Short mmCIF file of C-alpha atoms and ligand atoms in Angstrom, two decimals:
data_model
loop_
_atom_site.label_atom_id
_atom_site.label_comp_id
_atom_site.label_asym_id
_atom_site.label_seq_id
_atom_site.Cartn_x
_atom_site.Cartn_y
_atom_site.Cartn_z
CA MET A 298 14.82 -15.22 -7.92
CA LEU A 299 14.52 -11.80 -8.17
CA THR A 300 17.73 -10.06 -5.99
CA ASP A 301 19.56 -6.63 -7.58
CA ALA A 302 23.20 -6.02 -6.61
CA TYR A 303 22.97 -4.53 -3.67
CA GLY A 304 22.30 -7.88 -2.22
CA ARG A 305 18.51 -7.89 -2.42
CA VAL A 306 16.01 -10.59 -3.18
CA ALA A 307 12.27 -9.56 -3.36
CA THR A 308 10.38 -11.83 -2.91
CA ASP A 309 7.27 -9.82 -1.55
CA LEU A 310 4.83 -8.64 -4.87
CA ARG A 311 2.50 -5.59 -4.79
CA VAL A 312 0.28 -6.15 -8.29
CA SER A 313 -1.66 -2.82 -8.70
CA LEU A 314 -5.84 -3.84 -10.19
CA THR A 315 -6.71 -0.30 -11.32
CA ASP A 316 -5.53 3.55 -10.71
CA ARG A 317 -8.86 4.07 -10.95
CA CYS A 318 -10.28 5.19 -7.24
CA ASN A 319 -13.48 6.13 -5.20
CA LEU A 320 -11.85 8.70 -2.50
CA ARG A 321 -9.31 11.88 -4.54
CA CYS A 322 -7.27 11.92 -0.70
CA ALA A 323 -5.93 15.09 -0.46
CA TYR A 324 -2.02 13.26 -0.58
CA CYS A 325 -2.45 11.39 -3.39
CA MET A 326 -4.72 12.74 -6.05
CA PRO A 327 -6.40 16.56 -6.49
CA PRO A 328 -10.26 16.34 -6.18
CA GLU A 329 -11.00 16.62 -9.81
CA GLY A 330 -9.67 13.49 -9.88
CA LEU A 331 -6.87 11.85 -12.97
CA ASP A 332 -7.37 10.71 -16.47
CA TRP A 333 -7.82 7.18 -15.71
CA LEU A 334 -5.15 5.10 -17.38
CA PRO A 335 -7.72 3.49 -21.14
CA ALA A 336 -9.08 0.18 -20.49
CA PRO A 337 -7.52 -1.77 -23.57
CA GLU A 338 -4.60 -1.01 -21.24
CA VAL A 339 -5.19 -2.71 -18.34
CA LEU A 340 -4.21 -6.57 -17.77
CA THR A 341 -6.75 -8.30 -18.71
CA GLY A 342 -7.27 -10.98 -14.73
CA ASP A 343 -5.27 -13.64 -16.87
CA GLU A 344 -2.08 -11.54 -17.73
CA ILE A 345 -2.09 -10.70 -13.98
CA VAL A 346 -2.47 -14.12 -13.47
CA ARG A 347 -0.28 -14.91 -15.66
CA LEU A 348 2.28 -12.53 -13.66
CA ILE A 349 1.40 -13.65 -10.29
CA THR A 350 2.31 -17.22 -11.68
CA ILE A 351 5.82 -16.56 -12.85
CA GLY A 352 5.98 -14.38 -9.85
CA VAL A 353 5.17 -16.95 -7.54
CA GLU A 354 6.72 -20.31 -9.61
CA THR A 355 10.01 -19.54 -10.96
CA LEU A 356 10.80 -16.15 -9.64
CA GLY A 357 10.16 -16.76 -5.34
CA ILE A 358 7.42 -14.52 -5.02
CA ARG A 359 6.08 -15.39 -1.76
CA GLU A 360 3.67 -12.54 -1.05
CA VAL A 361 0.86 -10.85 -2.70
CA ARG A 362 -0.42 -8.33 -2.04
CA PHE A 363 -3.10 -6.24 -4.13
CA THR A 364 -3.66 -2.50 -4.26
CA GLY A 365 -4.28 0.25 -6.79
CA GLY A 366 -6.13 3.09 -6.54
CA GLU A 367 -8.96 1.26 -5.22
CA PRO A 368 -8.65 -2.89 -5.62
CA LEU A 369 -12.84 -3.43 -4.74
CA LEU A 370 -13.05 -1.88 -7.75
CA ARG A 371 -11.96 -4.67 -9.41
CA ARG A 372 -15.00 -6.47 -10.13
CA ASP A 373 -12.27 -9.53 -10.83
CA LEU A 374 -10.96 -9.68 -8.25
CA ALA A 375 -12.23 -13.28 -5.70
CA ASP A 376 -11.17 -14.99 -9.41
CA ILE A 377 -7.78 -13.07 -8.95
CA ILE A 378 -7.37 -13.80 -5.39
CA ALA A 379 -8.59 -17.28 -5.07
CA ALA A 380 -6.05 -18.19 -8.75
CA THR A 381 -3.61 -16.94 -6.46
CA ALA A 382 -4.65 -19.37 -3.54
CA ALA A 383 -4.35 -22.42 -5.73
CA LEU A 384 -1.29 -21.49 -6.56
CA ASP A 385 1.93 -24.25 -5.71
CA PRO A 386 3.42 -22.99 -3.38
CA ARG A 387 1.08 -20.93 -2.40
CA PRO A 388 1.37 -16.59 -1.86
CA ASP A 389 0.21 -14.88 1.40
CA ILE A 390 -2.36 -13.38 0.25
CA SER A 391 -3.01 -9.83 1.34
CA LEU A 392 -5.16 -6.88 0.26
CA THR A 393 -4.96 -3.39 0.79
CA THR A 394 -7.58 -1.32 0.24
CA ASN A 395 -9.97 2.26 0.98
CA GLY A 396 -12.69 -0.25 2.53
CA ILE A 397 -16.22 0.66 0.88
CA GLY A 398 -18.15 -1.90 -0.08
CA LEU A 399 -16.16 -4.30 1.74
CA ASP A 400 -18.88 -4.80 4.51
CA ARG A 401 -20.26 -6.57 1.56
CA ARG A 402 -17.39 -7.92 -0.26
CA ALA A 403 -15.19 -9.50 3.25
CA ALA A 404 -16.66 -12.09 3.97
CA GLY A 405 -16.58 -13.75 -0.61
CA LEU A 406 -12.85 -12.73 -0.03
CA LYS A 407 -12.33 -14.84 2.65
CA ALA A 408 -14.11 -17.83 1.24
CA ALA A 409 -11.79 -17.04 -1.92
CA GLY A 410 -8.65 -16.79 -0.01
CA LEU A 411 -7.58 -14.24 1.07
CA ASP A 412 -5.63 -13.81 4.01
CA ARG A 413 -5.39 -10.55 5.21
CA ILE A 414 -7.05 -6.87 4.81
CA ASN A 415 -5.20 -3.80 5.16
CA VAL A 416 -8.02 -1.34 5.49
CA SER A 417 -6.04 3.18 5.26
CA LEU A 418 -8.56 5.72 7.91
CA ASP A 419 -6.82 9.11 9.16
CA THR A 420 -9.40 10.56 10.35
CA LEU A 421 -12.43 9.60 12.93
CA ARG A 422 -14.07 12.92 12.39
CA PRO A 423 -16.90 13.11 9.04
CA GLU A 424 -15.75 16.26 8.66
CA VAL A 425 -12.12 16.12 8.70
CA PHE A 426 -13.19 12.96 6.12
CA ARG A 427 -14.17 14.69 4.20
CA LYS A 428 -11.72 17.29 3.26
CA LEU A 429 -8.97 15.06 3.81
CA THR A 430 -10.71 12.65 1.08
CA ARG A 431 -13.09 14.88 -0.80
CA ARG A 432 -16.06 12.93 -0.28
CA ASP A 433 -18.46 11.42 2.89
CA ARG A 434 -17.69 7.95 3.31
CA LEU A 435 -16.32 7.61 6.98
CA ASP A 436 -19.35 4.66 8.08
CA ASP A 437 -18.71 2.30 4.98
CA VAL A 438 -14.69 2.56 5.47
CA LEU A 439 -16.21 1.61 10.21
CA ALA A 440 -18.21 -0.93 8.26
CA GLY A 441 -15.89 -2.17 6.28
CA MET A 442 -13.50 -2.62 9.01
CA ALA A 443 -15.90 -4.28 11.14
CA ALA A 444 -16.75 -6.62 8.09
CA ALA A 445 -13.71 -7.52 7.93
CA ALA A 446 -12.82 -8.93 11.57
CA ALA A 447 -16.44 -10.53 11.49
CA ALA A 448 -15.24 -12.59 8.42
CA GLY A 449 -11.67 -13.39 10.33
CA LEU A 450 -9.85 -11.27 7.88
CA THR A 451 -7.54 -10.84 10.74
CA PRO A 452 -5.27 -9.38 12.65
CA VAL A 453 -6.80 -6.25 10.57
CA LYS A 454 -4.28 -4.09 9.97
CA VAL A 455 -5.41 -0.21 9.40
CA ASN A 456 -2.63 2.69 7.34
CA ALA A 457 -2.91 5.44 8.29
CA VAL A 458 -1.05 8.89 6.97
CA LEU A 459 -1.38 12.44 9.01
CA MET A 460 -1.33 15.81 7.13
CA ARG A 461 -0.40 19.54 8.78
CA ASP A 462 -2.89 20.91 10.65
CA LEU A 463 -5.69 18.58 9.00
CA ASN A 464 -5.50 15.57 11.39
CA ASP A 465 -1.95 16.04 12.75
CA ASP A 466 -3.99 15.82 16.51
CA GLU A 467 -5.90 13.02 16.02
CA ALA A 468 -2.57 9.22 16.44
CA PRO A 469 -4.43 9.33 19.99
CA ASP A 470 -7.82 9.23 19.02
CA LEU A 471 -6.96 6.79 16.26
CA LEU A 472 -5.11 4.70 18.71
CA ALA A 473 -7.69 4.34 21.13
CA TYR A 474 -10.56 2.82 18.25
CA CYS A 475 -8.46 0.71 16.93
CA LEU A 476 -7.14 -0.89 20.22
CA GLU A 477 -10.78 -1.49 20.92
CA ARG A 478 -11.40 -2.82 18.18
CA GLY A 479 -8.36 -5.35 18.04
CA TYR A 480 -7.30 -3.63 14.65
CA GLU A 481 -3.67 -2.89 14.26
CA LEU A 482 -2.84 0.78 13.79
CA ARG A 483 0.28 1.52 11.63
CA PHE A 484 1.01 5.90 11.10
CA ILE A 485 2.23 6.18 7.64
CA GLU A 486 5.24 8.85 6.29
CA GLN A 487 3.35 10.88 3.46
CA MET A 488 5.52 10.51 1.33
CA PRO A 489 6.23 12.72 -2.26
CA LEU A 490 4.29 11.60 -4.70
CA ASP A 491 1.11 13.03 -4.66
CA ALA A 492 -0.32 14.08 -8.83
CA GLN A 493 -0.59 17.63 -7.47
CA HIS A 494 3.29 17.60 -6.49
CA GLY A 495 2.48 19.46 -3.18
CA TRP A 496 4.70 16.92 -0.50
CA LYS A 497 6.63 19.83 1.62
CA ARG A 498 9.51 18.12 4.17
CA THR A 499 8.97 20.81 6.05
CA GLU A 500 5.27 21.00 6.87
CA MET A 501 4.74 16.59 6.39
CA VAL A 502 3.67 14.83 10.05
CA THR A 503 7.50 12.82 10.65
CA SER A 504 6.60 9.53 12.46
CA GLY A 505 9.25 11.19 15.82
CA GLU A 506 5.87 13.65 16.20
CA VAL A 507 3.94 10.73 16.47
CA PHE A 508 5.31 8.20 18.75
CA ALA A 509 5.96 12.07 20.81
CA SER A 510 1.56 12.17 20.51
CA LEU A 511 1.10 8.70 21.09
CA SER A 512 3.21 8.80 24.34
CA ALA A 513 1.44 11.34 25.80
CA ALA A 514 -1.81 8.69 25.83
CA PHE A 515 -0.39 5.76 25.64
CA GLN A 516 2.79 4.22 27.03
CA LEU A 517 4.56 2.57 24.34
CA SER A 518 8.19 -0.08 24.98
CA ASP A 519 10.25 -1.38 22.14
CA ASP A 520 8.85 -4.96 20.49
CA THR A 521 11.56 -7.25 21.39
CA GLU A 522 8.99 -9.72 20.11
CA ARG A 523 8.40 -9.30 16.76
CA SER A 524 11.75 -9.19 14.28
CA ARG A 525 11.33 -6.23 12.36
CA GLY A 526 12.90 -7.58 8.97
CA ALA A 527 11.62 -6.53 5.46
CA ALA A 528 8.45 -5.43 7.52
CA PRO A 529 8.24 -1.76 6.49
CA ALA A 530 6.76 -0.77 10.15
CA GLU A 531 8.44 -0.05 13.79
CA THR A 532 6.45 -1.42 15.69
CA PHE A 533 6.31 -0.63 19.28
CA LEU A 534 3.98 -2.34 21.96
CA VAL A 535 1.45 -0.47 24.17
CA ASN A 536 0.97 -0.17 27.28
CA GLY A 537 2.48 -3.31 28.06
CA GLY A 538 1.93 -5.44 24.43
CA PRO A 539 0.36 -7.38 22.90
CA ALA A 540 -1.80 -4.66 21.90
CA ARG A 541 0.79 -2.68 18.81
CA VAL A 542 0.76 0.68 17.17
CA GLY A 543 3.55 0.87 14.26
CA VAL A 544 5.47 4.14 12.75
CA ILE A 545 6.43 4.11 8.78
CA ALA A 546 9.23 6.06 8.62
CA SER A 547 9.82 5.95 4.70
CA VAL A 548 11.27 9.91 4.42
CA THR A 549 12.97 10.41 8.05
CA ARG A 550 14.10 6.87 8.40
CA PRO A 551 13.84 5.28 5.21
CA PHE A 552 14.55 1.19 5.24
CA CYS A 553 15.81 0.48 1.78
CA GLY A 554 18.73 -1.47 2.57
CA ALA A 555 15.91 -3.93 4.60
CA CYS A 556 13.27 -3.48 0.76
CA ASP A 557 12.25 -7.02 -0.50
CA ARG A 558 9.09 -5.55 -2.44
CA VAL A 559 9.26 -5.11 -6.43
CA ARG A 560 5.51 -3.47 -7.52
CA LEU A 561 3.23 -4.40 -11.34
CA THR A 562 1.48 -1.73 -12.46
CA ALA A 563 -2.72 -1.95 -13.00
CA ASP A 564 -0.71 -1.09 -16.18
CA GLY A 565 2.02 -4.37 -16.87
CA GLN A 566 4.99 -1.97 -15.94
CA ILE A 567 6.91 -3.45 -13.55
CA ARG A 568 8.45 -0.95 -10.77
CA ASN A 569 11.31 -1.56 -8.95
CA CYS A 570 11.04 0.94 -6.17
CA LEU A 571 8.22 3.45 -5.84
CA PHE A 572 10.54 5.94 -6.24
CA ALA A 573 11.96 4.15 -8.97
CA ARG A 574 12.29 6.67 -12.84
CA SER A 575 11.43 3.42 -15.17
CA GLU A 576 9.75 1.16 -15.24
CA SER A 577 9.94 -1.58 -17.36
CA ASP A 578 6.72 -3.01 -19.89
CA LEU A 579 5.43 -6.83 -19.10
CA ARG A 580 2.20 -5.95 -20.51
CA SER A 581 4.41 -5.72 -24.16
CA ALA A 582 5.79 -8.98 -23.71
CA LEU A 583 2.76 -10.68 -22.24
CA ARG A 584 0.61 -9.32 -25.45
CA SER A 585 3.24 -10.46 -27.87
CA GLY A 586 3.25 -13.71 -27.68
CA ALA A 587 6.69 -14.10 -26.00
CA THR A 588 7.15 -17.63 -23.91
CA ASP A 589 6.97 -17.76 -19.91
CA ALA A 590 10.87 -17.57 -19.54
CA GLU A 591 10.96 -14.80 -21.49
CA ILE A 592 8.44 -12.84 -19.20
CA ALA A 593 10.66 -14.10 -16.32
CA GLY A 594 13.61 -12.51 -17.79
CA ARG A 595 12.33 -9.26 -18.60
CA TRP A 596 11.36 -9.54 -14.91
CA ARG A 597 14.65 -10.64 -13.01
CA ALA A 598 16.54 -7.72 -15.46
CA ALA A 599 13.83 -5.24 -14.07
CA VAL A 600 14.51 -6.00 -10.76
CA SER A 601 17.89 -6.34 -10.80
CA SER A 602 18.81 -2.47 -11.59
CA LYS A 603 17.39 -1.70 -8.52
CA LEU A 604 19.16 1.39 -6.29
CA PRO A 605 20.32 1.11 -3.40
CA GLY A 606 17.21 3.89 -2.38
CA HIS A 607 14.80 6.00 -2.48
CA GLY A 608 16.44 9.24 -3.14
CA ILE A 609 14.17 11.22 -0.79
CA ASN A 610 16.89 13.60 0.75
CA ASP A 611 18.52 13.82 -1.80
CA PRO A 612 19.08 17.48 -3.09
CA ALA A 613 19.05 15.80 -6.68
CA PHE A 614 15.19 14.47 -5.61
CA LEU A 615 13.56 13.95 -8.84
CA GLN A 616 8.68 12.53 -7.82
CA PRO A 617 8.61 9.40 -9.73
CA ASP A 618 6.39 10.31 -12.71
CA ARG A 619 3.15 8.54 -11.90
CA PRO A 620 1.56 10.03 -8.69
CA MET A 621 0.60 6.45 -5.74
CA SER A 622 -2.86 5.90 -7.18
CA ALA A 623 -1.16 5.15 -10.37
CA ILE A 624 2.05 2.70 -8.31
CA GLY A 625 -0.26 1.15 -5.87
CA GLY A 626 0.53 1.63 -2.98
N1 LIG B 709 -6.95 2.51 -2.27
C1 LIG B 709 -6.76 1.50 -1.69
C2 LIG B 709 -6.71 1.94 0.09
O1 LIG B 709 -6.39 3.13 -0.02
O2 LIG B 709 -5.50 2.24 0.19
C3 LIG B 709 -5.32 0.63 -1.74
C4 LIG B 709 -4.17 2.25 -2.46
S1 LIG B 709 -3.52 3.75 -1.92
C5 LIG B 709 -2.54 4.28 -2.83
C6 LIG B 709 -2.18 2.99 -0.49
C7 LIG B 709 -2.51 3.46 0.65
O3 LIG B 709 -0.76 4.43 0.41
C8 LIG B 709 -3.17 4.18 1.04
O4 LIG B 709 -3.41 3.29 3.06
C9 LIG B 709 -2.42 6.20 0.96
O5 LIG B 709 -3.23 5.70 2.70
C10 LIG B 709 -1.27 5.41 0.84
N2 LIG B 709 -0.92 6.87 0.55
C11 LIG B 709 -1.54 7.35 -0.72
N3 LIG B 709 -0.85 8.48 -0.85
C12 LIG B 709 0.68 7.81 0.10
C13 LIG B 709 1.84 9.40 0.25
N4 LIG B 709 1.59 10.35 -0.60
N5 LIG B 709 2.21 9.37 1.41
C14 LIG B 709 1.88 8.41 1.89
N6 LIG B 709 1.31 7.01 1.62
C15 LIG B 709 0.26 7.32 0.77
#
C-alpha cells in the first residue's frame, strides 16, 4: 500500500498523459503557451501501462484518472484506457478533459473502458471563453459534453474556475445549464499553479462567494446522503435534490487530511501532492531496467514523505516549479 506518515493511504492515481494543451486558460498558462516536454522525455503508452499495472496490482491503486495537459491530444489514449481496464482488480477509470474533440471520441473511449468524465467549462459566453482560454472553441466543448452524456459517460461532471471580473458572475448560469442537461457542476477555487505566477490570494473568487452567488438563485442544502470521504468536492443538494452542485475549496478549506491522491507526470515523475516541491523519478528506473519490485519501492518511498498539507496559506508557501498543465490537474 502507498501510505504516508500521517496515516493516509493513496489509492487514487492521477496520470498526466501529456503536458501539451490546445487551450491557454489564463489561470494555467501564458498566452504564448509553454515549452513542451521534449518527446523522448514523455512516457510511452507501454511505460505508462507498466506503471499503472504496478500501482494497481502491487500498491493498492483503485482509481485511475487520466489528465494532462489535454489527454485527448494523446492518440493512444483509448489503448491506454483499454489496458488499464484489463487489470485485475479493475480500477475505476476516469478522464479530465477540456472536451475539444470529445464529440468524435466519447463513444470509443467508453467502449475502451472509460467509466466517467470531467469536462472543464468556465463560461457559457463565447467572448469570455475566448478571453479566458485564448481560443474560440466554446461550441466544441459543449458538443463534447453532450457526446459524453450520449455515450453513457455519466454523470458528466463539469469543472469550473471563476476568475475575478471575468466570469465571477456566471455561477448561476453555469448551474442552470448543467441542471438542464443532468451534468454535475463543481466550482474549483483558483490555486497558485499558473506558469506566470499571477495568482493572488486577495483576488481569487472564494467558495464562500460562489455559495452566496448560487444561493441567490437556487436553494442549496446539505448533502446528507453522500459521504464526502476523500472527495475534494463538498456537495450540496440543489432545490431539494436529487441534483447536486459541488465546491472544491482547495485554498479556503483545504482537505489535505483526507487526501488519497498521488500523481504521475507525463515524464514519469511521482508527485505526492499537487504542491510538492520535489518529485521521484520513475522514468529513469523504468528505462534503466529496474524490476517491478524496485519501482514499487521507489513509489512507496515517494508517498511516505508526503507532507501533512499543501501549505498555500502558510506565509512561507512557495509555488511548485511546474505549472498545473505540467503536473496534471
Ligand atoms: N486539459 C484538461 C482540462 O481542461 O480539464 C485536464 C487538465 S486541467 C490542468 C485540469 C483541471 O485543472 C481543469 O479543470 C482546470 O480548470 C483546472 N485548473 C488549471 N489550473 C488551475 C488553477 N490554477 N486553479 C484551479 N484549477 C485549475
